[in-house]
Tab-separated table of C-alpha atoms in Angstrom:
chain	number	residue	atom	x	y	z
H	142	MET	CA	-27.846	2.868	15.184
H	143	ASN	CA	-28.733	1.018	11.986
H	144	ARG	CA	-27.068	1.922	8.700
H	145	SER	CA	-30.076	3.747	7.291
H	146	ASN	CA	-30.347	6.035	10.314
H	147	PHE	CA	-26.583	6.542	10.334
H	148	VAL	CA	-26.591	7.625	6.678
H	149	LYS	CA	-29.570	9.960	7.181
H	150	SER	CA	-27.922	11.568	10.210
H	151	VAL	CA	-24.607	12.094	8.419
H	152	MET	CA	-26.305	13.541	5.351
H	153	ARG	CA	-28.166	16.055	7.557
H	154	ASP	CA	-24.849	17.263	9.019
H	155	VAL	CA	-22.575	17.475	5.960
H	156	VAL	CA	-22.602	20.119	3.237
H	157	ASP	CA	-21.910	19.557	-0.459
H	158	MET	CA	-21.630	15.808	-0.093
H	159	ALA	CA	-23.611	12.835	-1.340
H	160	ASN	CA	-23.458	9.168	-0.490
H	161	ILE	CA	-23.562	5.615	-1.735
H	162	ASN	CA	-24.249	3.477	1.341
H	163	ASN	CA	-21.467	4.266	3.858
H	164	TYR	CA	-19.358	6.089	1.242
H	165	PHE	CA	-19.737	9.866	1.577
H	166	TYR	CA	-18.227	11.839	-1.310
H	167	VAL	CA	-17.706	15.511	-2.058
H	168	LEU	CA	-19.618	17.350	-4.753
H	169	PRO	CA	-19.370	18.200	-7.564
H	170	VAL	CA	-18.156	14.974	-9.172
H	171	GLU	CA	-16.514	14.678	-12.550
H	172	HIS	CA	-14.195	11.657	-12.878
H	173	ILE	CA	-13.217	10.853	-9.279
H	174	LEU	CA	-15.235	10.090	-6.151
H	175	SER	CA	-13.380	11.419	-3.133
H	176	GLY	CA	-14.572	11.394	0.432
H	177	PHE	CA	-14.952	9.167	3.463
H	178	PHE	CA	-16.071	5.644	4.214
H	179	CYS	CA	-17.301	4.379	7.578
H	180	GLU	CA	-16.286	0.761	8.173
H	181	MET	CA	-18.430	-0.502	11.026
H	182	THR	CA	-17.334	-3.433	13.153
H	183	PRO	CA	-18.978	-4.883	16.274
H	184	ARG	CA	-16.545	-2.964	18.518
H	185	GLY	CA	-16.206	0.305	16.662
H	186	ALA	CA	-15.909	2.125	13.364
H	187	TYR	CA	-12.879	2.868	11.231
H	188	VAL	CA	-12.906	6.009	9.116
H	189	TRP	CA	-11.340	5.819	5.662
H	190	ARG	CA	-10.335	8.580	3.232
H	191	PHE	CA	-11.473	7.011	-0.007
H	192	ILE	CA	-10.746	7.815	-3.616
H	193	TYR	CA	-12.442	5.959	-6.423
H	194	PRO	CA	-11.922	6.738	-10.115
H	195	LEU	CA	-15.268	6.307	-11.834
H	196	PHE	CA	-13.557	4.811	-14.870
H	197	ASP	CA	-12.335	1.907	-12.702
H	198	THR	CA	-13.758	-1.182	-14.335
H	199	SER	CA	-14.848	-2.946	-11.133
H	200	ASP	CA	-18.486	-3.742	-10.461
H	201	GLU	CA	-18.611	-1.818	-7.187
H	202	ILE	CA	-16.722	0.759	-5.178
H	203	HIS	CA	-13.679	-0.650	-3.403
H	204	LEU	CA	-10.925	0.724	-1.186
H	205	LEU	CA	-7.858	-0.046	-3.334
H	206	TYR	CA	-7.022	3.665	-3.723
H	207	SER	CA	-7.955	4.542	-0.139
H	208	GLN	CA	-6.337	4.906	3.265
H	209	ARG	CA	-7.686	4.197	6.701
H	210	LEU	CA	-7.382	7.268	8.910
H	211	ASP	CA	-5.121	7.178	11.934
H	212	TYR	CA	-5.725	4.750	14.753
H	213	PRO	CA	-6.587	5.417	17.535
H	214	GLU	CA	-7.212	9.150	16.859
H	215	ASP	CA	-9.838	8.641	14.146
H	216	TYR	CA	-11.161	5.268	15.317
H	217	ILE	CA	-14.616	5.381	16.898
H	218	ASP	CA	-14.567	2.985	19.845
H	219	PHE	CA	-18.061	1.815	20.874
H	220	GLU	CA	-16.847	1.341	24.455
H	221	LYS	CA	-16.282	5.116	24.586
H	222	VAL	CA	-18.930	6.357	22.140
H	223	ASP	CA	-22.551	5.267	22.195
H	224	LYS	CA	-23.643	3.860	18.835
H	225	SER	CA	-26.500	6.359	18.790
H	226	ASN	CA	-23.845	9.113	18.502
H	227	LEU	CA	-21.915	7.424	15.691
H	228	ALA	CA	-23.032	9.861	12.977
H	229	ALA	CA	-22.123	12.943	15.015
H	230	VAL	CA	-18.682	11.555	15.915
H	231	PHE	CA	-18.069	10.435	12.319
H	232	CYS	CA	-18.860	13.977	11.128
H	233	GLU	CA	-16.463	15.395	13.730
H	234	ARG	CA	-13.705	13.065	12.511
H	235	ILE	CA	-14.074	14.131	8.880
H	236	GLU	CA	-14.895	17.819	9.393
H	237	ASN	CA	-11.349	19.169	9.020
H	238	LYS	CA	-10.519	16.723	6.221
H	239	VAL	CA	-13.266	17.586	3.733
H	240	GLU	CA	-11.270	20.224	1.833
H	241	ARG	CA	-8.439	17.729	1.308
H	242	ALA	CA	-10.998	15.258	-0.038
H	243	ARG	CA	-12.341	17.957	-2.349
H	244	SER	CA	-8.850	18.649	-3.694
H	245	MET	CA	-8.359	14.952	-4.521
H	246	ALA	CA	-11.401	14.843	-6.800
H	247	THR	CA	-9.432	15.914	-9.900
H	248	LEU	CA	-7.609	13.810	-12.475
H	249	HIS	CA	-4.324	15.634	-11.850
H	250	ASN	CA	-4.480	15.106	-8.099
H	251	PHE	CA	-5.579	11.482	-8.506
H	252	CYS	CA	-2.477	10.914	-10.639
H	253	SER	CA	-0.246	12.714	-8.122
H	254	TYR	CA	-1.740	10.617	-5.342
H	255	CYS	CA	-0.991	7.392	-7.247
H	256	GLU	CA	2.538	8.549	-8.035
H	257	GLY	CA	3.129	9.237	-4.336
H	258	ARG	CA	2.191	5.671	-3.409
H	259	ALA	CA	4.595	3.350	-5.199
H	260	ALA	CA	2.957	0.202	-3.819
H	261	LEU	CA	-0.381	1.286	-5.282
H	262	LEU	CA	1.074	1.419	-8.786
H	263	GLU	CA	2.302	-2.158	-8.454
H	264	HIS	CA	-1.314	-3.371	-8.500
H	265	GLU	CA	-2.599	-4.149	-11.984
H	266	LEU	CA	-6.042	-2.607	-11.458
H	267	SER	CA	-4.555	0.659	-10.228
H	268	GLN	CA	-2.043	0.604	-13.097
H	269	MET	CA	-4.970	0.432	-15.510
H	270	ALA	CA	-6.950	3.195	-13.756
H	271	TYR	CA	-3.824	5.364	-13.616
H	272	GLY	CA	-3.243	4.691	-17.329
H	273	PHE	CA	-6.841	5.696	-18.083
H	274	ALA	CA	-6.393	8.923	-16.091
H	275	LEU	CA	-3.164	9.711	-17.969
H	276	LEU	CA	-4.947	9.129	-21.256
H	277	LEU	CA	-7.737	11.525	-20.252
H	278	LEU	CA	-4.971	14.058	-19.465
H	279	ASP	CA	-3.470	13.586	-22.960
H	280	GLN	CA	-0.372	11.822	-21.670
H	281	ASN	CA	-0.770	9.031	-24.195
H	282	GLU	CA	2.763	7.619	-24.128
H	283	ARG	CA	2.844	7.257	-20.336
H	284	ALA	CA	-0.711	5.895	-20.414
H	285	CYS	CA	0.349	3.258	-22.913
H	286	ASP	CA	3.274	2.196	-20.676
H	287	PHE	CA	1.027	1.630	-17.651
H	288	LEU	CA	-1.728	-0.062	-19.635
H	289	ASN	CA	0.791	-2.450	-21.167
H	290	ARG	CA	2.096	-3.303	-17.686
H	291	ALA	CA	-1.423	-3.880	-16.402
H	292	LYS	CA	-2.633	-6.070	-19.270
H	293	ASN	CA	-0.036	-8.743	-18.441
H	294	TYR	CA	-1.648	-9.368	-15.037
H	295	LEU	CA	-5.304	-8.439	-15.470
H	296	ARG	CA	-7.934	-11.137	-15.932
H	297	GLY	CA	-11.386	-11.381	-17.470
H	298	SER	CA	-13.295	-8.225	-18.339
H	299	HIS	CA	-10.582	-5.983	-16.849
H	300	LYS	CA	-8.054	-7.418	-19.295
H	301	GLU	CA	-10.504	-7.147	-22.203
H	302	ARG	CA	-11.149	-3.461	-21.463
H	303	CYS	CA	-7.460	-2.699	-21.108
H	304	ILE	CA	-6.668	-4.353	-24.443
H	305	LYS	CA	-9.570	-2.543	-26.142
H	306	VAL	CA	-8.253	0.836	-24.935
H	307	LEU	CA	-4.708	-0.016	-26.057
H	308	GLN	CA	-5.971	-0.999	-29.521
H	309	LEU	CA	-7.944	2.229	-29.864
H	310	LEU	CA	-5.058	4.276	-28.468
H	311	SER	CA	-2.775	3.060	-31.252
H	312	GLN	CA	-5.348	3.929	-33.937
H	313	GLU	CA	-7.566	6.706	-32.599
H	314	PRO	CA	-6.620	8.214	-29.203
H	315	GLU	CA	-9.814	10.288	-29.049
H	316	GLY	CA	-11.831	7.099	-29.518
H	317	ALA	CA	-9.978	5.528	-26.579
H	318	LYS	CA	-10.883	8.547	-24.430
H	319	ARG	CA	-14.534	8.353	-25.479
H	320	LEU	CA	-14.619	4.657	-24.557
H	321	ILE	CA	-13.211	5.365	-21.074
H	322	LEU	CA	-15.706	8.209	-20.594
H	323	ASN	CA	-18.543	5.903	-21.683
H	324	TRP	CA	-17.495	3.347	-19.052
H	325	GLU	CA	-17.343	6.177	-16.524
H	326	ASP	CA	-20.895	7.237	-17.408
H	327	GLU	CA	-22.085	3.621	-17.105
H	328	ASN	CA	-20.451	3.396	-13.687
H	329	LYS	CA	-22.053	6.653	-12.537
H	330	TYR	CA	-25.456	5.343	-13.577
H	331	LYS	CA	-24.956	1.860	-12.101
H	332	LEU	CA	-23.717	3.221	-8.765
H	333	GLY	CA	-26.301	6.020	-8.634
H	334	VAL	CA	-23.658	8.743	-8.392
H	335	ARG	CA	-24.974	12.236	-7.859
H	336	THR	CA	-22.657	14.662	-9.679
H	337	ILE	CA	-23.915	18.067	-8.457
């Protein structure tokens, strides 16, 4: 089954979800994409629970905040499943996990998720995204701590954005929030995110 047919088949079977390629996310969307990703390999397909904050400053969706579902239970082995049935089996694998994905699509739950994964908050990009989320939740002091940690390791445009937010945060916190929300809107447009 080619990717286009796979996506069409999945989208026929799921409710209140949208997609960007093989990323299927729950609706409605505000700040966080939360859903499932199908990683296809020649021998099978791995199913991921993905979370992606739309204020992340990367150029495309990535799996930094995500977790691959259990192997072998949620792995789709092409020796056991015909590729023509991939979409149906993928939908079966995610069916009882959709409500959990829906619950993760909030700023509060994104922050709780990050806090529960210490290794995630050691990565500079996730430190910055977590700091942005804290700022949007009016936790400015904690946001500042994480953004200062991140800026020491970030490079290029990521570092520039982090520094810009820190500068605005010290002068005009509402301006820092607006800047983050503007980047989020740009990301939604660039990625073609459907919000409702």
